[in-house]
mmCIF file of C-alpha atoms in Angstrom:
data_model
loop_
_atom_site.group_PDB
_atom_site.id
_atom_site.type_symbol
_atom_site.label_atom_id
_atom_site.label_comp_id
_atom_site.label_asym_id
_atom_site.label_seq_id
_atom_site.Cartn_x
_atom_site.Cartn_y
_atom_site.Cartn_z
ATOM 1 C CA UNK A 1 -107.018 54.767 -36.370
ATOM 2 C CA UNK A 2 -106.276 52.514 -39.098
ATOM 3 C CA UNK A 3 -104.398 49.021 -39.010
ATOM 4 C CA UNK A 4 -100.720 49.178 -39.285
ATOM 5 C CA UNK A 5 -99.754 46.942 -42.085
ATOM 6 C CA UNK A 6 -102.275 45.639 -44.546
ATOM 7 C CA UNK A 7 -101.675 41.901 -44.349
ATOM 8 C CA UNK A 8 -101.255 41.948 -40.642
ATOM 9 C CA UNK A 9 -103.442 39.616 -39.193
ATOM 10 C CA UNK A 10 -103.488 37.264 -36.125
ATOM 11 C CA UNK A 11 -106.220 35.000 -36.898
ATOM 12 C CA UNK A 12 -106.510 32.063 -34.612
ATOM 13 C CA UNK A 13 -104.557 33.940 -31.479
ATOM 14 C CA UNK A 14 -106.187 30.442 -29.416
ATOM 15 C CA UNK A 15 -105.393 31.280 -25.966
ATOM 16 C CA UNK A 16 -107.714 28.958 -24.662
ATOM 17 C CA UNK A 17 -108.501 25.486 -25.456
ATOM 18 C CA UNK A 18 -111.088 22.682 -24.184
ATOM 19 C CA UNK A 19 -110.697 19.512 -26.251
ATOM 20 C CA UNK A 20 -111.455 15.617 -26.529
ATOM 21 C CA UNK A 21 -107.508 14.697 -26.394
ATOM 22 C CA UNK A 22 -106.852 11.361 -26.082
ATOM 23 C CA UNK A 23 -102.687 12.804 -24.919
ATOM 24 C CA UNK A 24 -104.181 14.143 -21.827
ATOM 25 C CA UNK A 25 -105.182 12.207 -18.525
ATOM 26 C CA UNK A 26 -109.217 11.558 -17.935
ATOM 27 C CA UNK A 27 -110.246 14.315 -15.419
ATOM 28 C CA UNK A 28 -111.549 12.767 -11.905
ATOM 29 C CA UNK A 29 -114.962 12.785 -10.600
ATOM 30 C CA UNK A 30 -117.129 14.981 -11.398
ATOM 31 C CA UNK A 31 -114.914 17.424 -12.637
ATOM 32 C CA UNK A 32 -113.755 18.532 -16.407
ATOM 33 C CA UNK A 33 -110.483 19.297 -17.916
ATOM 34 C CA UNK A 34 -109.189 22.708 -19.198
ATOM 35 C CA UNK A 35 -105.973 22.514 -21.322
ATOM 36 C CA UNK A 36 -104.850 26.119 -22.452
ATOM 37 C CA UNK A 37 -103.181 26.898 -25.407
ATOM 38 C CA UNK A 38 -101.708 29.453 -27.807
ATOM 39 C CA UNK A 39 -101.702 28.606 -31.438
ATOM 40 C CA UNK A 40 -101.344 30.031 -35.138
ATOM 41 C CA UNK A 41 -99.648 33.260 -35.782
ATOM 42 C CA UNK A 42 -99.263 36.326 -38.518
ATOM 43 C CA UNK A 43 -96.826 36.249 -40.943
ATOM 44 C CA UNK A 44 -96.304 40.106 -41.897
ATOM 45 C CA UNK A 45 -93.805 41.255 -39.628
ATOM 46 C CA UNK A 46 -90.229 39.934 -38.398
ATOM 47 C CA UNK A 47 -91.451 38.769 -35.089
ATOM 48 C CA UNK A 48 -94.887 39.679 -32.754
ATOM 49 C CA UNK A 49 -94.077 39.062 -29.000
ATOM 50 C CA UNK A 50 -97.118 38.959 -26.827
ATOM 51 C CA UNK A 51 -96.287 38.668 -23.246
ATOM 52 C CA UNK A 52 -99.451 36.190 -21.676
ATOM 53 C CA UNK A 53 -99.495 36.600 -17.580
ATOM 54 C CA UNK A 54 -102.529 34.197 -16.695
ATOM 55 C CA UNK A 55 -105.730 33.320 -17.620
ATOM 56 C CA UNK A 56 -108.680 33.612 -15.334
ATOM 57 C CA UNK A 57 -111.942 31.104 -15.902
ATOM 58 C CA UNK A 58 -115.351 31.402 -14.077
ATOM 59 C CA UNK A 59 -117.731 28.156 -14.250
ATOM 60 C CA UNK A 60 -120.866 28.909 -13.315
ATOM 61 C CA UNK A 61 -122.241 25.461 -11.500
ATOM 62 C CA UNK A 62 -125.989 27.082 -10.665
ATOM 63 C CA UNK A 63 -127.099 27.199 -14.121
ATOM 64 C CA UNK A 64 -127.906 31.041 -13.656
ATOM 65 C CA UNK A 65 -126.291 33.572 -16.063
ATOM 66 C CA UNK A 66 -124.247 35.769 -13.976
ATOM 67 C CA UNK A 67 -123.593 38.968 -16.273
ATOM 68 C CA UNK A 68 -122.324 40.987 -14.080
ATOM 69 C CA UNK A 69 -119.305 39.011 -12.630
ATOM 70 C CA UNK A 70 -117.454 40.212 -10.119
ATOM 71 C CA UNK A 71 -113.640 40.005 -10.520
ATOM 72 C CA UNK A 72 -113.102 39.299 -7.175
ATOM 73 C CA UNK A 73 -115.783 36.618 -6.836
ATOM 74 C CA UNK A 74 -114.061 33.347 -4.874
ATOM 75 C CA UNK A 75 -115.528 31.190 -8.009
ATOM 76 C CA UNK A 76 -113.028 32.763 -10.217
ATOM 77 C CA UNK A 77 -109.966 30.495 -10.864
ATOM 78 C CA UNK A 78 -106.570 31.667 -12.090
ATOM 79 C CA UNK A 79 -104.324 29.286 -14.421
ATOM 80 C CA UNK A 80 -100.787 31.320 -14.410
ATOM 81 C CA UNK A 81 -98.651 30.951 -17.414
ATOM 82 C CA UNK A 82 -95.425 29.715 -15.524
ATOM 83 C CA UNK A 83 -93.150 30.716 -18.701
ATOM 84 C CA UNK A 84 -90.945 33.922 -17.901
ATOM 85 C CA UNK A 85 -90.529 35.879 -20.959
ATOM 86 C CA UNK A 86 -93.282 37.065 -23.708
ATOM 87 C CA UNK A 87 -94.404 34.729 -26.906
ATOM 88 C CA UNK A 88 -93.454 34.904 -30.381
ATOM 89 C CA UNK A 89 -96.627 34.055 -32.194
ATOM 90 C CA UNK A 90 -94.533 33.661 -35.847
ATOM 91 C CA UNK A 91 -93.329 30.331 -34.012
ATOM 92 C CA UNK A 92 -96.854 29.100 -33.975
ATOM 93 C CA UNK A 93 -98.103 29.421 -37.472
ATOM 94 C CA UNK A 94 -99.755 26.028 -39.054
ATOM 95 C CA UNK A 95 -101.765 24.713 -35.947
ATOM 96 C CA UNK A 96 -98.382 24.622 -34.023
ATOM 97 C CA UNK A 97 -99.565 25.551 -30.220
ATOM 98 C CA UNK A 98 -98.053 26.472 -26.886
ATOM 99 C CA UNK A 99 -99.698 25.192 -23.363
ATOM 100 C CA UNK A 100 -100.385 27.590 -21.352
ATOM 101 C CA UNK A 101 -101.581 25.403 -18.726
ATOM 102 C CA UNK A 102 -104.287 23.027 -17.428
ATOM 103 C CA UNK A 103 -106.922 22.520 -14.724
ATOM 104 C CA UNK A 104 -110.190 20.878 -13.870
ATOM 105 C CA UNK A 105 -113.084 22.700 -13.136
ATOM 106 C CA UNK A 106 -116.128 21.195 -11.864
ATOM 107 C CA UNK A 107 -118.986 20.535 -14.065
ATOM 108 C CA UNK A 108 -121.484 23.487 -15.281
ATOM 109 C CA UNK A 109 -120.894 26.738 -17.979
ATOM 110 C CA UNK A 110 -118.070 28.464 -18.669
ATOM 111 C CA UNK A 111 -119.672 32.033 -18.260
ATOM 112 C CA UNK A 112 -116.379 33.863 -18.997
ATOM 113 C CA UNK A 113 -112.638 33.952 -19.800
ATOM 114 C CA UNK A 114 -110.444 36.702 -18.665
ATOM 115 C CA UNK A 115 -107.014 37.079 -20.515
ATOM 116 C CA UNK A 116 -104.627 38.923 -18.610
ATOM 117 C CA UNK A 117 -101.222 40.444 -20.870
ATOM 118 C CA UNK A 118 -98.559 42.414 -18.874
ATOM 119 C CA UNK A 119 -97.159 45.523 -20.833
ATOM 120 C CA UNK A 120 -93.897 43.960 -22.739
ATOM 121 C CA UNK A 121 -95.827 43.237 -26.229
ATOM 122 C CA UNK A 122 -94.187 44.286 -29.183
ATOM 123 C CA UNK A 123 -93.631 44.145 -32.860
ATOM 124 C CA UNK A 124 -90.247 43.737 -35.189
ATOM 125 C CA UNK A 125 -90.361 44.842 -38.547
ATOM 126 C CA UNK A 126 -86.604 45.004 -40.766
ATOM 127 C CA UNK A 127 -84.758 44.293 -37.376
ATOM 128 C CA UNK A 128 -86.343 47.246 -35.543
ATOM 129 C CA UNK A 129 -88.112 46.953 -32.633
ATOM 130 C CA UNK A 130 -91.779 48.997 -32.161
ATOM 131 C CA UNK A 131 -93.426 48.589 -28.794
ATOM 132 C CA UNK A 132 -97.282 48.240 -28.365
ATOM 133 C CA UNK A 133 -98.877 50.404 -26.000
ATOM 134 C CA UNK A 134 -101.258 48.506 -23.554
ATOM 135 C CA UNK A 135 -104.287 49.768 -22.174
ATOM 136 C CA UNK A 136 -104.112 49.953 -18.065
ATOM 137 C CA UNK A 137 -107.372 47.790 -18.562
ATOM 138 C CA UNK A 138 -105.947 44.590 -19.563
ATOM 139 C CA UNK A 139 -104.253 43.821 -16.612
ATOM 140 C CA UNK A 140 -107.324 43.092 -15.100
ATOM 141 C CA UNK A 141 -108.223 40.941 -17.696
ATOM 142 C CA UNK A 142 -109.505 41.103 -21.462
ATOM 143 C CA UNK A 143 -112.888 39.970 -20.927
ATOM 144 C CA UNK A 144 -114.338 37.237 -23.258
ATOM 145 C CA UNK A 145 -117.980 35.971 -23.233
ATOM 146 C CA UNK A 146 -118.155 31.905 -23.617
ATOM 147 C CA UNK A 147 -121.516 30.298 -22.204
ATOM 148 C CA UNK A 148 -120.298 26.742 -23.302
ATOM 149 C CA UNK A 149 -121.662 23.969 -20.966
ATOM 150 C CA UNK A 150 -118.395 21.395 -19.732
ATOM 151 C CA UNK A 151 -119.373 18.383 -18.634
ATOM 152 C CA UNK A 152 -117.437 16.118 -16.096
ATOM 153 C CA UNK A 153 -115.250 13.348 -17.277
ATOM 154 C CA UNK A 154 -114.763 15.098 -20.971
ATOM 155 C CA UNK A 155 -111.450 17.128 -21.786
ATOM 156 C CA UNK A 156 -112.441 20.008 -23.908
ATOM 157 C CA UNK A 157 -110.759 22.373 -26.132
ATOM 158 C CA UNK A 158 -112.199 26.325 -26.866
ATOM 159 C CA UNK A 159 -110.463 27.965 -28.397
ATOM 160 C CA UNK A 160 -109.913 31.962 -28.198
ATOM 161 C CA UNK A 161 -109.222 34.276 -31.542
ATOM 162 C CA UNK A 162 -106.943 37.102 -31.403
ATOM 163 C CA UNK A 163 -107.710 39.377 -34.428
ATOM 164 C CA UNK A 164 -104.996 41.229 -34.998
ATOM 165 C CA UNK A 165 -106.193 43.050 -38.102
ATOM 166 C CA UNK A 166 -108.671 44.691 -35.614
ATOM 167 C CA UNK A 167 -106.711 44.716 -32.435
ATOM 168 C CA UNK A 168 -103.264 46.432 -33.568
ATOM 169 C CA UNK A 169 -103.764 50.110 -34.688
ATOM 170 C CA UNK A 170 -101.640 53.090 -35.192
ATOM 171 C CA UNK A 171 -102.826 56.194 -33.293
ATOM 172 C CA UNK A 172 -103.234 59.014 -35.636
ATOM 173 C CA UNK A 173 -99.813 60.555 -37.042
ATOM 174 C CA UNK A 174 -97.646 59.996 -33.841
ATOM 175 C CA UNK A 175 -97.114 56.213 -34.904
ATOM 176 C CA UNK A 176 -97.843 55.143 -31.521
ATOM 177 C CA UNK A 177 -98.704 51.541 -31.656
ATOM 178 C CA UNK A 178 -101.516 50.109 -29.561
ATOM 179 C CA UNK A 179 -102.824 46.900 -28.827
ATOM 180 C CA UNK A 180 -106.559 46.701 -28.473
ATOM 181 C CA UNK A 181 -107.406 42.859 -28.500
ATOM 182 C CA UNK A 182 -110.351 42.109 -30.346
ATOM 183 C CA UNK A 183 -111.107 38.167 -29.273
ATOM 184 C CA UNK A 184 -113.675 35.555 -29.887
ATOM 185 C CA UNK A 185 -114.167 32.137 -27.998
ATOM 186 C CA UNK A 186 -115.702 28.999 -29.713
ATOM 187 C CA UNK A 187 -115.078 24.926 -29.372
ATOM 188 C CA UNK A 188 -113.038 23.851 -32.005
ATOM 189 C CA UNK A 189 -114.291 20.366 -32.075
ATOM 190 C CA UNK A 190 -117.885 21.234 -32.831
ATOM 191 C CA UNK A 191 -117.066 24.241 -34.588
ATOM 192 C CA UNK A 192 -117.321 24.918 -38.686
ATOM 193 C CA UNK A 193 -114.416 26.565 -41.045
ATOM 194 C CA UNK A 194 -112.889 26.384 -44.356
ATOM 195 C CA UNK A 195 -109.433 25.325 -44.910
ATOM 196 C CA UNK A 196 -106.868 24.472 -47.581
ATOM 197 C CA UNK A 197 -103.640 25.962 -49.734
ATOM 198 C CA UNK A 198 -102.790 29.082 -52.282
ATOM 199 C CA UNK A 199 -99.715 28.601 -54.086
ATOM 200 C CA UNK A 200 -97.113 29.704 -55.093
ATOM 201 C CA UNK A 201 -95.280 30.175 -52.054
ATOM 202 C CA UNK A 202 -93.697 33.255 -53.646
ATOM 203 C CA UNK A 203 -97.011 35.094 -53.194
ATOM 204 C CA UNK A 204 -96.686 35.004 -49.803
ATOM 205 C CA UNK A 205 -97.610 36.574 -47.504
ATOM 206 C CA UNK A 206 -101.556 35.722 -48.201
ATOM 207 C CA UNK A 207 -104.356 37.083 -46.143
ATOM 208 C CA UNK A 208 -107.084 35.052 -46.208
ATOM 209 C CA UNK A 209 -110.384 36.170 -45.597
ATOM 210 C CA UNK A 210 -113.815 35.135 -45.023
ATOM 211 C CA UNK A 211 -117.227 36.933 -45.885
ATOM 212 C CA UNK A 212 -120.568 36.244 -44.921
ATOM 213 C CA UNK A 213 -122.853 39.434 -44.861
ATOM 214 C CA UNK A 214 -120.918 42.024 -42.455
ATOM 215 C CA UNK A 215 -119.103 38.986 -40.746
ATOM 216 C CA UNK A 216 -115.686 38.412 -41.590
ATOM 217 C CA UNK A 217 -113.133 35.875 -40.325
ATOM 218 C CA UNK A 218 -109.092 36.432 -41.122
ATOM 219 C CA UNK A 219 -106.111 34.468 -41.304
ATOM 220 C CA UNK A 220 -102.871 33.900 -43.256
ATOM 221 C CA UNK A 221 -101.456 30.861 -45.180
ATOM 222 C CA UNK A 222 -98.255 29.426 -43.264
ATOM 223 C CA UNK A 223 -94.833 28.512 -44.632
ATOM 224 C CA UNK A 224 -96.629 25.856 -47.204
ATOM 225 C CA UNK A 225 -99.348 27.920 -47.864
ATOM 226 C CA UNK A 226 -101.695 25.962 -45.726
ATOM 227 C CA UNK A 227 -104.407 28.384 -44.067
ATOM 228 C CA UNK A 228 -107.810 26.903 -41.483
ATOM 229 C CA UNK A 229 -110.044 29.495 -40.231
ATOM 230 C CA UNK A 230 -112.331 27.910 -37.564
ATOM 231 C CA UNK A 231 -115.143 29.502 -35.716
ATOM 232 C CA UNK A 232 -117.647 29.899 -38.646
ATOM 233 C CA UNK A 233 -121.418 29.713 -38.464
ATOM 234 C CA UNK A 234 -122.586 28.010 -41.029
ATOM 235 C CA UNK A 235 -123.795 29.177 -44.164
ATOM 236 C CA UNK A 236 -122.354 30.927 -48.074
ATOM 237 C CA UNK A 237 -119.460 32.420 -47.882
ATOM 238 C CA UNK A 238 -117.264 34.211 -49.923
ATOM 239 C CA UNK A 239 -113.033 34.526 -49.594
ATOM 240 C CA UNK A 240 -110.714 36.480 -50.595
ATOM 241 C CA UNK A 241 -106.952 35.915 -50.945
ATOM 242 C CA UNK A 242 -104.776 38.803 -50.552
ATOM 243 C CA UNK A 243 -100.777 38.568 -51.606
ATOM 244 C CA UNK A 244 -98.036 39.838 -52.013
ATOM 245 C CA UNK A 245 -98.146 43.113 -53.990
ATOM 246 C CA UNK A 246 -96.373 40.618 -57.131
ATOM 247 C CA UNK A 247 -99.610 38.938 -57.348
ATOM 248 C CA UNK A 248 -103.190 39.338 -57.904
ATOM 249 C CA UNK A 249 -105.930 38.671 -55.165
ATOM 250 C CA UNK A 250 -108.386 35.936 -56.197
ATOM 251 C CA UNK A 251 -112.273 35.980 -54.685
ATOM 252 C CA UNK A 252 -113.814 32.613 -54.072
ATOM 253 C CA UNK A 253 -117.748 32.790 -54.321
ATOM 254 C CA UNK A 254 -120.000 30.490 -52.630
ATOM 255 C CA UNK A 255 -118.247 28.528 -50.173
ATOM 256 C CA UNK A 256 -120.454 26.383 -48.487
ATOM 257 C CA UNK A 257 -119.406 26.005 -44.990
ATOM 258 C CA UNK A 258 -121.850 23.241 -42.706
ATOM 259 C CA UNK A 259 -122.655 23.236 -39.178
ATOM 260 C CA UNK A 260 -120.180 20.824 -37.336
ATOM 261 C CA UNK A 261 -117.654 20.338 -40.122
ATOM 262 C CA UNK A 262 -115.034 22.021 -41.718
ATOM 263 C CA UNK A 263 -115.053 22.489 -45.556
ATOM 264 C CA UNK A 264 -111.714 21.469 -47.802
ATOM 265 C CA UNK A 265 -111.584 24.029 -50.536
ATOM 266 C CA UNK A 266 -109.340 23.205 -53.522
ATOM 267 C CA UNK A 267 -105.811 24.626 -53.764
ATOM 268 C CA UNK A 268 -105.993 28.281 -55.114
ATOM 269 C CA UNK A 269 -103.233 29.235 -57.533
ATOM 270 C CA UNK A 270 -102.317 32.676 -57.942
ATOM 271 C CA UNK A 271 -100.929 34.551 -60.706
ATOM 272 C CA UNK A 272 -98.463 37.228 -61.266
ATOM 273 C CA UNK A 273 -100.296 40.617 -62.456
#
């Protein structure tokens, strides 16, 4: 399998979010708030619909690692996305987001997240429309590890990546699309990144990626040429701007990227080859 277009990336598919937020109400008691959200978007194709169903959370209150959930445990709780049609993640590049929905959950650790898609996800590329196949398994749920402790009285925000470079692939020669989510989970506000411009516009789209070791972390520049890419340990990295075909790629050596904070790298300008 290989990806289908080479600057096809969803990086920051957030589908779930936990955040201080001073917009939303304090949660009651002993209880904390869970806002969900979808943000940030690729920028390759025409449009990329991705129908979301629900999301289900599990918050372990014992303190006792549970690995082997069972999807039908009563501590499960299911936040429905009340919207009727599927999502067009181009309308969410450049940290816009959609809500998904919102609940409290009483204090302890988030053990798990599972995303639940229905089967109308699809691409559009020059006005034509290529569906995504969907694996019978994620209508049970796409299962994401989290292990973040929430404690009552706090509104957090964790946020879920949808990697599209990894998670849309063609199968073999009968250009059969499918749609094999690869997702991470981290708290943004705690989190580390990198984030900043590549101009000129006209080189878009840019891939953006970053490289530490065999880790690597994707995204694309939005309509300004702005680009974030959250999540990061911390540590050297390396990225690497991919554009149009009009322009050469430029690598960026030894990023530093600090625990906690997110590093402002200067505005990358790149030339025609």
């Amino acid at each position: 399998m290989k990806t289908i277009f080479s600057y096809f990336l969803l990086s920051g598919l957030a589908l779930f979010a936990m955040s201080c937020s001073s917009d939303d109400e304090t949660p009651s008691g002993g209880s904390a708030k869970v806002n969900l959200y979808l943000v940030d978007a690729p920028a390759s194709y025409d449009e990329v619909w991705i129908e979301v169903l629900a999301v289900r959370v599990k918050v372990d209150e014992d303190g006792i690692d549970d690995d082997d959930m069972d999807d039908d445990d009563s501590s499960w709780e299911e936040i429905v996305y009340d919207e009727s049609q599927p999502i067009n993640l181009l309308d969410l590049t450049g940290g816009k987001s959609e809500l998904l929905g919102s609940e409290d959950f009483p204090e302890g650790e988030i053990d798990q997240i599972r995303l639940i898609l229905g089967d109308n996800n699809y691409v559009v590329k020059n006005g034509e429309r290529f569906d995504m196949k969907t694996p019978s398994a994620q209508q049970s749920g796409l299962k994401i590890k989290v292990n973040e402790y929430i404690e009552g009285g706090v509104t957090y925000n964790l946020v879920i990546d949808f990697d599209a470079a990894k998670s849309i692939v063609e199968a073999g020669n009968s250009g059969q699309i499918i749609l094999k989510p690869v997702l991470r989970a981290y708290i943004d506000e705690v989190s580390a990144g990198v984030m900043g411009q590549v101009l000129p516009l006209e080189a878009q789209p840019v891939q953006v990626t970053a490289a530490k070791g065999d880790d690597t972390m994707n995204s694309f520049v939005d309509a300004e040429g702005n680009y974030k890419i959250s999540g990061l340990e911390d540590g050297i990295y390396s990225l690497t701007f991919t554009p149009n075909e009009l322009y050469a790629p430029v690598i960026l050596d030894d990023v530093v990227v600090e625990e906690g904070n997110i590093t402002t790298v200067n505005p990358v300008i790149l030339v025609l080859k």
